[in-house]
Coordinates of C-alpha atoms and ligand atoms in Angstrom, one line a residue:
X1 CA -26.2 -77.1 62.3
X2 CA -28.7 -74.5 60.9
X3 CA -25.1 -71.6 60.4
X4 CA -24.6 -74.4 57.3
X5 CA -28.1 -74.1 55.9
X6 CA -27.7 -70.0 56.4
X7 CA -24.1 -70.3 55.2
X8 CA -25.1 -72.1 51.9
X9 CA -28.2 -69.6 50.9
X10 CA -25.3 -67.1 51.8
X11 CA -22.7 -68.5 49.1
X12 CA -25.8 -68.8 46.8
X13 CA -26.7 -65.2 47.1
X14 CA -23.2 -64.3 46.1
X15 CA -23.1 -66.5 43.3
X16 CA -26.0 -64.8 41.9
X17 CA -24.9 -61.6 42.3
X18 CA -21.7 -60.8 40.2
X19 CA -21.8 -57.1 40.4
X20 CA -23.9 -54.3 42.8
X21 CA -26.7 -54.1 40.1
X22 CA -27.3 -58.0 40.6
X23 CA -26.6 -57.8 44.3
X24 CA -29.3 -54.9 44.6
X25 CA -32.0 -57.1 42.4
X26 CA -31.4 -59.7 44.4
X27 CA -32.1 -58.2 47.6
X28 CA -35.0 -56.8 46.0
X29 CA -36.4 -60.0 44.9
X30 CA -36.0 -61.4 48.3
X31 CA -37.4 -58.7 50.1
X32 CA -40.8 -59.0 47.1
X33 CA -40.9 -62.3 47.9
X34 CA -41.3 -62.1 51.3
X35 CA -44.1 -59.4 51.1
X36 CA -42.1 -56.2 51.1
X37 CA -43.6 -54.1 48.6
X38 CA -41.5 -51.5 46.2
X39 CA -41.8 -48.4 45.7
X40 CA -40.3 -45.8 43.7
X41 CA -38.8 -42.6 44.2
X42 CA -40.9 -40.7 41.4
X43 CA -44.2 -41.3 42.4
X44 CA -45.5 -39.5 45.5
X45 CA -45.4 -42.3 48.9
X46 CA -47.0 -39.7 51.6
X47 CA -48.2 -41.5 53.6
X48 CA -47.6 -44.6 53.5
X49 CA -49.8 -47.0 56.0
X50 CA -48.1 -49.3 58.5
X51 CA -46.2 -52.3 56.4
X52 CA -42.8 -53.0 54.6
X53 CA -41.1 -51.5 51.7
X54 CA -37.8 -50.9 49.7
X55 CA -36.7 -48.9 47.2
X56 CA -34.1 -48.8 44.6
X57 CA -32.0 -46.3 42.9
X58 CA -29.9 -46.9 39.8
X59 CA -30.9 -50.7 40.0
X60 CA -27.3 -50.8 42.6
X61 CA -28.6 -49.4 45.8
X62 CA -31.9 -49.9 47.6
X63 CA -33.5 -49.2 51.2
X64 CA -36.2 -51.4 52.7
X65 CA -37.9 -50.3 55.6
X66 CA -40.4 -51.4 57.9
X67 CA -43.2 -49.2 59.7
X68 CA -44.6 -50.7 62.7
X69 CA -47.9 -47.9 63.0
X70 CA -45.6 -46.3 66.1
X71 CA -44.6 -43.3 65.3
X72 CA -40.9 -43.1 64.2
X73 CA -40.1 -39.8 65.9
X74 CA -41.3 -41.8 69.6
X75 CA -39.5 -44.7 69.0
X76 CA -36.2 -43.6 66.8
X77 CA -35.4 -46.7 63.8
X78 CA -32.9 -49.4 64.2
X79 CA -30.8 -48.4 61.2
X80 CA -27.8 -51.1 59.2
X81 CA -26.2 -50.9 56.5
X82 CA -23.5 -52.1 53.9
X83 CA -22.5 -51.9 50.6
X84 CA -23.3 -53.6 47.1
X85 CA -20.0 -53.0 45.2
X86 CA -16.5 -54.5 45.3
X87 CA -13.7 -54.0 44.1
X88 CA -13.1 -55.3 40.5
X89 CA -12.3 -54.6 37.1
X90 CA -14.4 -52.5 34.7
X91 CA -14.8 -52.6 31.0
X92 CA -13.6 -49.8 29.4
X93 CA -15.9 -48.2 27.2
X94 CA -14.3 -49.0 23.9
X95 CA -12.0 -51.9 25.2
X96 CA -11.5 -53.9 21.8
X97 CA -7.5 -54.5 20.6
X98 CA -6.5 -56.9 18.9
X99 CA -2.7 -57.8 19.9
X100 CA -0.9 -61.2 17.7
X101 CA -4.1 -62.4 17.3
X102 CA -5.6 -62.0 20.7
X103 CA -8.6 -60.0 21.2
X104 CA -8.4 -58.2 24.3
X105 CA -10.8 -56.1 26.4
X106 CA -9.0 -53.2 28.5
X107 CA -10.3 -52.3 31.7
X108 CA -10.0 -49.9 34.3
X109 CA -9.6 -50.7 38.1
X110 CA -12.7 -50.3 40.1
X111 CA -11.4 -49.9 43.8
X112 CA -8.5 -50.8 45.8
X113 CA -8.7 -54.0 44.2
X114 CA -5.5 -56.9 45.2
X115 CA -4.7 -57.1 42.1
X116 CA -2.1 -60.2 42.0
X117 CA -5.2 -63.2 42.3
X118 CA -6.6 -61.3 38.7
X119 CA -4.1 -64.1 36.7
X120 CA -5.2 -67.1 36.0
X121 CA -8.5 -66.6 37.1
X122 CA -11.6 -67.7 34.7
X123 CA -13.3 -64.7 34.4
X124 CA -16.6 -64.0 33.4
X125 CA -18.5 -61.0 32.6
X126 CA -21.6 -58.8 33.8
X127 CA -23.3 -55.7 34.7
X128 CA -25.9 -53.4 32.8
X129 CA -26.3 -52.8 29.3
X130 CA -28.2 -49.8 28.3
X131 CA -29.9 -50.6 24.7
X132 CA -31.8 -49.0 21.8
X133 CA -34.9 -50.4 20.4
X134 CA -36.4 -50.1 16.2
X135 CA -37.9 -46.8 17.7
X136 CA -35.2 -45.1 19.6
X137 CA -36.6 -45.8 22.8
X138 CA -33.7 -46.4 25.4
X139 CA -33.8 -49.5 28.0
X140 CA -31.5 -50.9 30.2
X141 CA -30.8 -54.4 31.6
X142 CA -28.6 -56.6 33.4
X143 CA -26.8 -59.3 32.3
X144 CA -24.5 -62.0 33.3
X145 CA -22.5 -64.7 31.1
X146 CA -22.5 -66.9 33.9
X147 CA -19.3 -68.6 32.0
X148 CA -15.9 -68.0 31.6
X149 CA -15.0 -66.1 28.5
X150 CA -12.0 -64.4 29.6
X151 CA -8.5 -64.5 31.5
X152 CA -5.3 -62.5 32.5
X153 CA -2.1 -65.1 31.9
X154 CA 0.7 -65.0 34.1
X155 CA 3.7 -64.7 32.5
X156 CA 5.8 -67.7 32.7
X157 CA 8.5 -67.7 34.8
X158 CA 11.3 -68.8 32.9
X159 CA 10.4 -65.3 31.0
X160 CA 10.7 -63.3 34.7
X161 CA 13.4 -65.4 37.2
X162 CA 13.1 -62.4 39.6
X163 CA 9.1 -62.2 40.0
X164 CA 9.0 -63.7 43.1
X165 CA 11.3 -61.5 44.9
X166 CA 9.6 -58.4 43.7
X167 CA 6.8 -58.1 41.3
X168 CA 4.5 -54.8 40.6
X169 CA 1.9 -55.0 38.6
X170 CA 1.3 -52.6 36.2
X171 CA -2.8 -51.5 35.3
X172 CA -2.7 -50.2 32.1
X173 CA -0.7 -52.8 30.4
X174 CA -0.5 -56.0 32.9
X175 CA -4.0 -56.7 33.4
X176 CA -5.8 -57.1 30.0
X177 CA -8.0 -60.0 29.7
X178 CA -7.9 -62.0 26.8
X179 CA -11.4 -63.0 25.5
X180 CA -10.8 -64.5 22.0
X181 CA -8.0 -65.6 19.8
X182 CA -8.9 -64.3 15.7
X183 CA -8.6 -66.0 12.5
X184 CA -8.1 -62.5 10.8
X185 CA -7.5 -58.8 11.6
X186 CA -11.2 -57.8 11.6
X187 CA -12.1 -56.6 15.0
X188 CA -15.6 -57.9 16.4
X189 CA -18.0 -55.5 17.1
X190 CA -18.5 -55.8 21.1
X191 CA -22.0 -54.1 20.8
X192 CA -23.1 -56.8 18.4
X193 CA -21.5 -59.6 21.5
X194 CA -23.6 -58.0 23.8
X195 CA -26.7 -57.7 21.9
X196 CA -26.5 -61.2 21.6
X197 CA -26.1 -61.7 24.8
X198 CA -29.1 -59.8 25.9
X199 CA -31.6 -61.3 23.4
X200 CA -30.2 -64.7 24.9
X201 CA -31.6 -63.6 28.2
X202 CA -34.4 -61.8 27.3
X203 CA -36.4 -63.2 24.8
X204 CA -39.3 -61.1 25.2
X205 CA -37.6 -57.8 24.5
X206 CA -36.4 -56.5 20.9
X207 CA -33.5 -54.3 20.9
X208 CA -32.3 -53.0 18.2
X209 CA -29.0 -52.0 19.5
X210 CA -26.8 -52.0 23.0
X211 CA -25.3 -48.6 22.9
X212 CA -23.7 -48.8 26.1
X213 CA -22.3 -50.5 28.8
X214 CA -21.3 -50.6 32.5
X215 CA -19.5 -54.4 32.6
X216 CA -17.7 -55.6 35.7
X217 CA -15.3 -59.0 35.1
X218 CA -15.9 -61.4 37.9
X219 CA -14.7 -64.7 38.9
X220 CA -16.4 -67.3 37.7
X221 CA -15.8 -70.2 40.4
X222 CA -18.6 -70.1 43.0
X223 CA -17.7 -69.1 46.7
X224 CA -17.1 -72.7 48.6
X225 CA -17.1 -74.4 51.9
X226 CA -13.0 -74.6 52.6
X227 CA -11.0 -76.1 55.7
X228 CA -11.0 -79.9 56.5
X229 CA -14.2 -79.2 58.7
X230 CA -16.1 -76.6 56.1
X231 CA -14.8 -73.6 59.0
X232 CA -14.3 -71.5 56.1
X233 CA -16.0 -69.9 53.2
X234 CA -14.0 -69.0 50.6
X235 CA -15.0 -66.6 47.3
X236 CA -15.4 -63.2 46.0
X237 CA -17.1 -60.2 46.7
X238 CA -17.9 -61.6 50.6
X239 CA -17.1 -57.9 51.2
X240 CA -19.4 -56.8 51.2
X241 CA -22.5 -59.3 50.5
X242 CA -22.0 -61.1 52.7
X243 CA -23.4 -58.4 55.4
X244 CA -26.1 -57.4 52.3
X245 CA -27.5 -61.0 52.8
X246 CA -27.0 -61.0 56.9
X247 CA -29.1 -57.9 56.9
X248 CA -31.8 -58.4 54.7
X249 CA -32.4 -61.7 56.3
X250 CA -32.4 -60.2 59.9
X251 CA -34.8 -57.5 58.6
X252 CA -36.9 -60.3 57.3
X253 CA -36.8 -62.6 60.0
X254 CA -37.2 -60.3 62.9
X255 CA -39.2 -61.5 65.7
X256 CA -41.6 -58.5 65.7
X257 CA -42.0 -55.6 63.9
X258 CA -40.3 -53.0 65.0
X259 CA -39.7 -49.4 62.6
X260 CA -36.7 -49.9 61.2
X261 CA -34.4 -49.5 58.0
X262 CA -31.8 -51.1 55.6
X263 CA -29.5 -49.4 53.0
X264 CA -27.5 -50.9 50.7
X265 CA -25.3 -48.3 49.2
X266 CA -23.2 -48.3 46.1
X267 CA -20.1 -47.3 45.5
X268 CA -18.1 -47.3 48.5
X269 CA -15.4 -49.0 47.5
X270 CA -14.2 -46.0 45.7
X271 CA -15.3 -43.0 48.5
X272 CA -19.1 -43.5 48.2
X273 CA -19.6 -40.1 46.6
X274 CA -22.6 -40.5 44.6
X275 CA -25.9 -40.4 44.0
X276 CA -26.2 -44.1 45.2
X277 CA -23.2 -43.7 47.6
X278 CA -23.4 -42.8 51.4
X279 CA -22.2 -39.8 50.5
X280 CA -25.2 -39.0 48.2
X281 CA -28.8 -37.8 49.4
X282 CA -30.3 -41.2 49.1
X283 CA -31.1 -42.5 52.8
X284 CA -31.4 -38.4 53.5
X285 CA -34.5 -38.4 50.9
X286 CA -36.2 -41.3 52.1
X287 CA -36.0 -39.9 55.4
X288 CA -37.1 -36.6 54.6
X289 CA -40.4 -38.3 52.6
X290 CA -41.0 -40.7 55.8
X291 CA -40.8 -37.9 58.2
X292 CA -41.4 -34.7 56.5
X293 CA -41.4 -32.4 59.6
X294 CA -38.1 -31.5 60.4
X295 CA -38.3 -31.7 63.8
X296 CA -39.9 -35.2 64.1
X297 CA -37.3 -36.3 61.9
X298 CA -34.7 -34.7 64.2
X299 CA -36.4 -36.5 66.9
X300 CA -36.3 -39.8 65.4
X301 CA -32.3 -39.5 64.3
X302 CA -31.4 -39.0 68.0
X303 CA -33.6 -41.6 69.2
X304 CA -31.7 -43.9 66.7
X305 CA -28.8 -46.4 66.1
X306 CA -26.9 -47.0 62.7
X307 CA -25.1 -50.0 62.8
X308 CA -22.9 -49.7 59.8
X309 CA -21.6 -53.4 58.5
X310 CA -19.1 -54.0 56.6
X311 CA -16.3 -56.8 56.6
X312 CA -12.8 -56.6 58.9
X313 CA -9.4 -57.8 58.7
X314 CA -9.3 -60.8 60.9
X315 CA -5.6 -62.1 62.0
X316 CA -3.9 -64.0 59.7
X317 CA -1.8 -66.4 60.8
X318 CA 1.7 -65.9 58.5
X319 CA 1.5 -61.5 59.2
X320 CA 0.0 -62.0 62.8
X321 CA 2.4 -58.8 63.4
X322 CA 0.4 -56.8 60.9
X323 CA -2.3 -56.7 64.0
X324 CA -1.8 -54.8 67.5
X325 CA -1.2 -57.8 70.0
X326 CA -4.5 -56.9 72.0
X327 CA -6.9 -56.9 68.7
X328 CA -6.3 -59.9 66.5
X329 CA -9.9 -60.9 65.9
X330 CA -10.2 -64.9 64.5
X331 CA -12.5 -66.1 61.5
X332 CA -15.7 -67.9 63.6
X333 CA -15.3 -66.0 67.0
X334 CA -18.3 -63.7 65.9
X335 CA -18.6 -60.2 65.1
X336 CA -15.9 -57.4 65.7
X337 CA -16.4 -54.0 66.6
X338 CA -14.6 -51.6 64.8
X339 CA -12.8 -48.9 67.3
X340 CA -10.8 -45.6 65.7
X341 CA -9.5 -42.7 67.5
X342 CA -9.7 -40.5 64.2
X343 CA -13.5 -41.8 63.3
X344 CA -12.0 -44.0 60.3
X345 CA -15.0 -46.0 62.6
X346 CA -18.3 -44.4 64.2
X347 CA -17.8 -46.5 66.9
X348 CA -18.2 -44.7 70.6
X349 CA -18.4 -46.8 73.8
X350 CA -22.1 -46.6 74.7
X351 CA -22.9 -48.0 70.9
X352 CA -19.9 -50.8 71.5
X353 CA -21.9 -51.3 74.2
X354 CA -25.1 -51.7 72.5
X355 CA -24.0 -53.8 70.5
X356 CA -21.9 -56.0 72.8
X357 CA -25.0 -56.9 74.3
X358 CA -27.5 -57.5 71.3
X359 CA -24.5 -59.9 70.5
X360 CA -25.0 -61.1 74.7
X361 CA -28.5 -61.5 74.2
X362 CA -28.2 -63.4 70.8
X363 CA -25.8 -65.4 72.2
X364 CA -23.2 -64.7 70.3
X365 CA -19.4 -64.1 71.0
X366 CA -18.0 -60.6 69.7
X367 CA -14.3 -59.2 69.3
X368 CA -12.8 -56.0 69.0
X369 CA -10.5 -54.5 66.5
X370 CA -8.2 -51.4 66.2
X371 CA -5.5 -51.0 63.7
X372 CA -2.1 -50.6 64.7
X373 CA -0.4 -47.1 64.8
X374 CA 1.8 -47.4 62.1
X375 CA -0.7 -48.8 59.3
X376 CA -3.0 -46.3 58.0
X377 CA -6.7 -47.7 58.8
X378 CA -9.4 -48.3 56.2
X379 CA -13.0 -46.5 56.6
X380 CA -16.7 -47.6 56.1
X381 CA -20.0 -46.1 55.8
X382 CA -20.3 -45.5 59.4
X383 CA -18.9 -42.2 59.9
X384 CA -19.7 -41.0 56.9
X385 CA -23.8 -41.4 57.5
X386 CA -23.0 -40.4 61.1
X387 CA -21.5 -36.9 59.7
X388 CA -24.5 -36.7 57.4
X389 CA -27.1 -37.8 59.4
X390 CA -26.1 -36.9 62.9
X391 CA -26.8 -40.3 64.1
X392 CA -25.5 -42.8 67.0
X393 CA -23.1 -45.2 64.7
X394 CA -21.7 -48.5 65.5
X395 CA -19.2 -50.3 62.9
X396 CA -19.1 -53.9 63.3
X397 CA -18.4 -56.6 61.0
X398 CA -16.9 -60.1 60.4
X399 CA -13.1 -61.0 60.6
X400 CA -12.4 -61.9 56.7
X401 CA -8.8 -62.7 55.5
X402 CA -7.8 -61.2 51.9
X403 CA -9.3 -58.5 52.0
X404 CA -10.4 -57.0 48.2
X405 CA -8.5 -60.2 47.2
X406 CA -10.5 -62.0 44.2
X407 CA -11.3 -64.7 46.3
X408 CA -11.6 -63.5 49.5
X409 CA -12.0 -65.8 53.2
X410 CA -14.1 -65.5 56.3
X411 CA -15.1 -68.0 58.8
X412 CA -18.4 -70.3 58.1
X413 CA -20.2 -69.6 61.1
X414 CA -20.1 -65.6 61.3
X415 CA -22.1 -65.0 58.6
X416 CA -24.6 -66.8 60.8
X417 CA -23.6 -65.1 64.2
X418 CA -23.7 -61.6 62.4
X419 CA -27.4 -62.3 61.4
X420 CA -28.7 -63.3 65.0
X421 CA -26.6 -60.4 66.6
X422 CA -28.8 -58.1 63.9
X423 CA -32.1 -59.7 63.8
X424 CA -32.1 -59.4 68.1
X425 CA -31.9 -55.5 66.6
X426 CA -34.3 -55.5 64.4
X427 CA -36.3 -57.8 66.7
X428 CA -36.0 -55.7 70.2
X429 CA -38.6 -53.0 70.8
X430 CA -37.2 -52.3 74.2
X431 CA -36.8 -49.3 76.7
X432 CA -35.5 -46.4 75.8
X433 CA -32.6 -47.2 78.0
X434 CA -32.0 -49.7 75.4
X435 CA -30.8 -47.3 72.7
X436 CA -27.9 -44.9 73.2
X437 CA -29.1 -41.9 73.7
X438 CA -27.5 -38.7 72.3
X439 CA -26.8 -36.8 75.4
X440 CA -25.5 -38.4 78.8
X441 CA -27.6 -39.5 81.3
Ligands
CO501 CO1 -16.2 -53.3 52.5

């Protein structure tokens, strides 16, 4: 059953990658390994010969890209993308207290995180640490404790009879993890923890000092097969990397090579307005240095597809009324397209169509979703790079349950599905009747 081979590599890739800095490495080192070849955004890359690159920014986002000698402006470029981040909770930047002998580290809430599964949870921690060596000279790195060293108690509930009729949870004072319990009222320097923490990684560096920090707590149990049959896939942060991995796999794996593009933004979880957000001028720039002329770059937008991944709310069986009757898409019935009369989702009908029939020709079965009238609907990437770039957008996904839950749940074979229905994109050079054109015929 090769969707359990793709599945596992899949829960390994999330594993390894804790927050978007680790996601966007990952990718990275993927992509190197498999002869993509980086380049960087402040050395000059005009032009660049026939062959496939990426590209980072902030170590959280990146593009690859792939040029197949055709010009881009002839044959348009079969655009995805998704996003790195995830909801979670961030490390203030001075987050020592000490509280009866606790030592706890406040954080702020990154995202519409669910912030109930938090408790009880062993958390670890990670992110980037930005150091000082003997000479002043400033590096940064990432790290991961890869164990737990923290967690948020519930509060008993002979101390709370009425929690489980109503319970809110307060951000500022509820959700404080507890990292260490003191012997005296010193407070330990958490500069000096992560210092330590860093030289335990890399040995081969010599900072003198971590200065700052931008630390994400995570859970610490690996995503897992669930369901008495492994149909599920249980874990966190399967929005989004989940379509990070489909993607760069598809991209890698493509049949032939065709000109086309991944991004991997940051930061959409909380509006995407940033330099590494879809909102930012990243995927602009790199368009702008791969087609410089205006006009051929105008010419290749219109000639394109952005298919814009990113996770959807499957039905769940306890709140199937939560879903319109005619769109409740189920975990392992493939992909869903995402519909919205007020562009929450880029979706038109001739890109639906487009991809209803990579999915055909994949053979692979799709759904369709739209949210019901009286729940407001969530957004992607989609229209948002459709707004900035002008381009044909189709937002697709795979039915998930729990939603920006710490341990989220999706179905063990769409993962799989998701990343034929793409790599038949990446891998069809076809007619231009193939690609939705931007006026009618
Ligand atoms: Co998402």
């Amino acid at each position: 059953m090769p969707h359990i081979n793709f599945t596992t590599d899949l829960i390994d890739f999330i594993a390894r990658a804790p927050t978007a800095f680790h996601a966007a490495r990952s990718a990275g080192d993927i992509l190197a390994g498999r002869g993509f070849v980086e380049i960087h955004e402040s050395s000059p890359w005009q032009p660049l010969p026939p062959g496939s690159y990426f590209i980072r920014r902030n170590d959280s986002s990146l593009i690859a890209f792939t040029l197949a000698g055709e010009k881009p402006s002839l044959t348009g470029l079969r655009m995805a993308g998704a996003h790195t981040d995830s909801p979670g909770l961030k490390l203030k930047p001075i987050p020592g207290r000490i509280n009866h002998s606790y030592l706890q580290f406040g954080v702020e809430v990154y995202g519409g995180a669910l912030l109930a599964p938090w408790f009880d949870r062993d958390l670890s921690l990670a992110g980037r640490v930005t150091w000082q060596d003997k000479d002043g000279a400033i590096g940064s790195s990432l790290i991961d404790f890869r164990r737990p060293i923290g967690v948020i108690p519930s509060l008993a509930i002979h101390l709370d009879r009425e929690v489980n009729k109503n319970r809110s949870i307060n951000k500022q004072t509820d959700l404080v993890p507890i990292v260490m319990l003191l012997e005296d009222d010193r407070l330990p320097d958490l500069n000096t923890i992560l210092l330590e923490q860093l030289v335990r990684q890399y040995p081969k560096i010599s900072p003198a000092a971590v200065t700052d920090h931008e630390l994400f707590f995570y859970d610490s149990q690996p995503p897992a097969f669930v369901g008495l049959q492994n149909e599920f896939i249980a874990g966190s942060r399967l929005d989004n990397l989940l379509s990070c991995y489909a993607l760069i796999q598809a991209l890698l794996d493509s049949r032939t090579r065709q000109n086309s593009l991944v991004v991997l933004n940051d930061h959409e979880e909380i509006g995407s307005l940033s330099g590494t957000g879809a909102r930012g001028p990243f995927l602009q720039s790199v368009l702008e240095r791969l087609l410089p002329k205006t006009d051929e770059r105008r010419c290749c937008l219109s000639r394109s597809l952005f298919i814009s991944v990113d996770n959807a709310h499957g039905v769940h069986p306890n709140f199937a009324g939560k879903h319109d009757r005619n769109h409740r898409p189920l975990l392992n019935y493939g992909p869903v397209i995402k519909h919205n009369a007020n562009q929450h989702y880029a979706t038109d009908s001739r890109t639906a169509a487009y991809f209803r029939r990579l999915c055909q020709r994949a053979a692979v079965p799709v759904q369709d979703f739209v949210m019901r009238n009286d729940l407001a609907c969530g957004s992607t990437l989609g229209p948002i790079t459709a707004a900035e770039l002008g381009v044909a957008v189709v937002d697709v996904g795979v039915p998930s349950l729990a939603m920006h839950s710490i341990r989220e749940m999706t179905g063990s074979r769409d993962g799989w599905y998701l990343y034929n229905a793409l790599k038949e994109f990446f891998s069809s050079s076809g007619p231009d009747d193939d690609r939705p054109e931007s006026s009618p015929q």
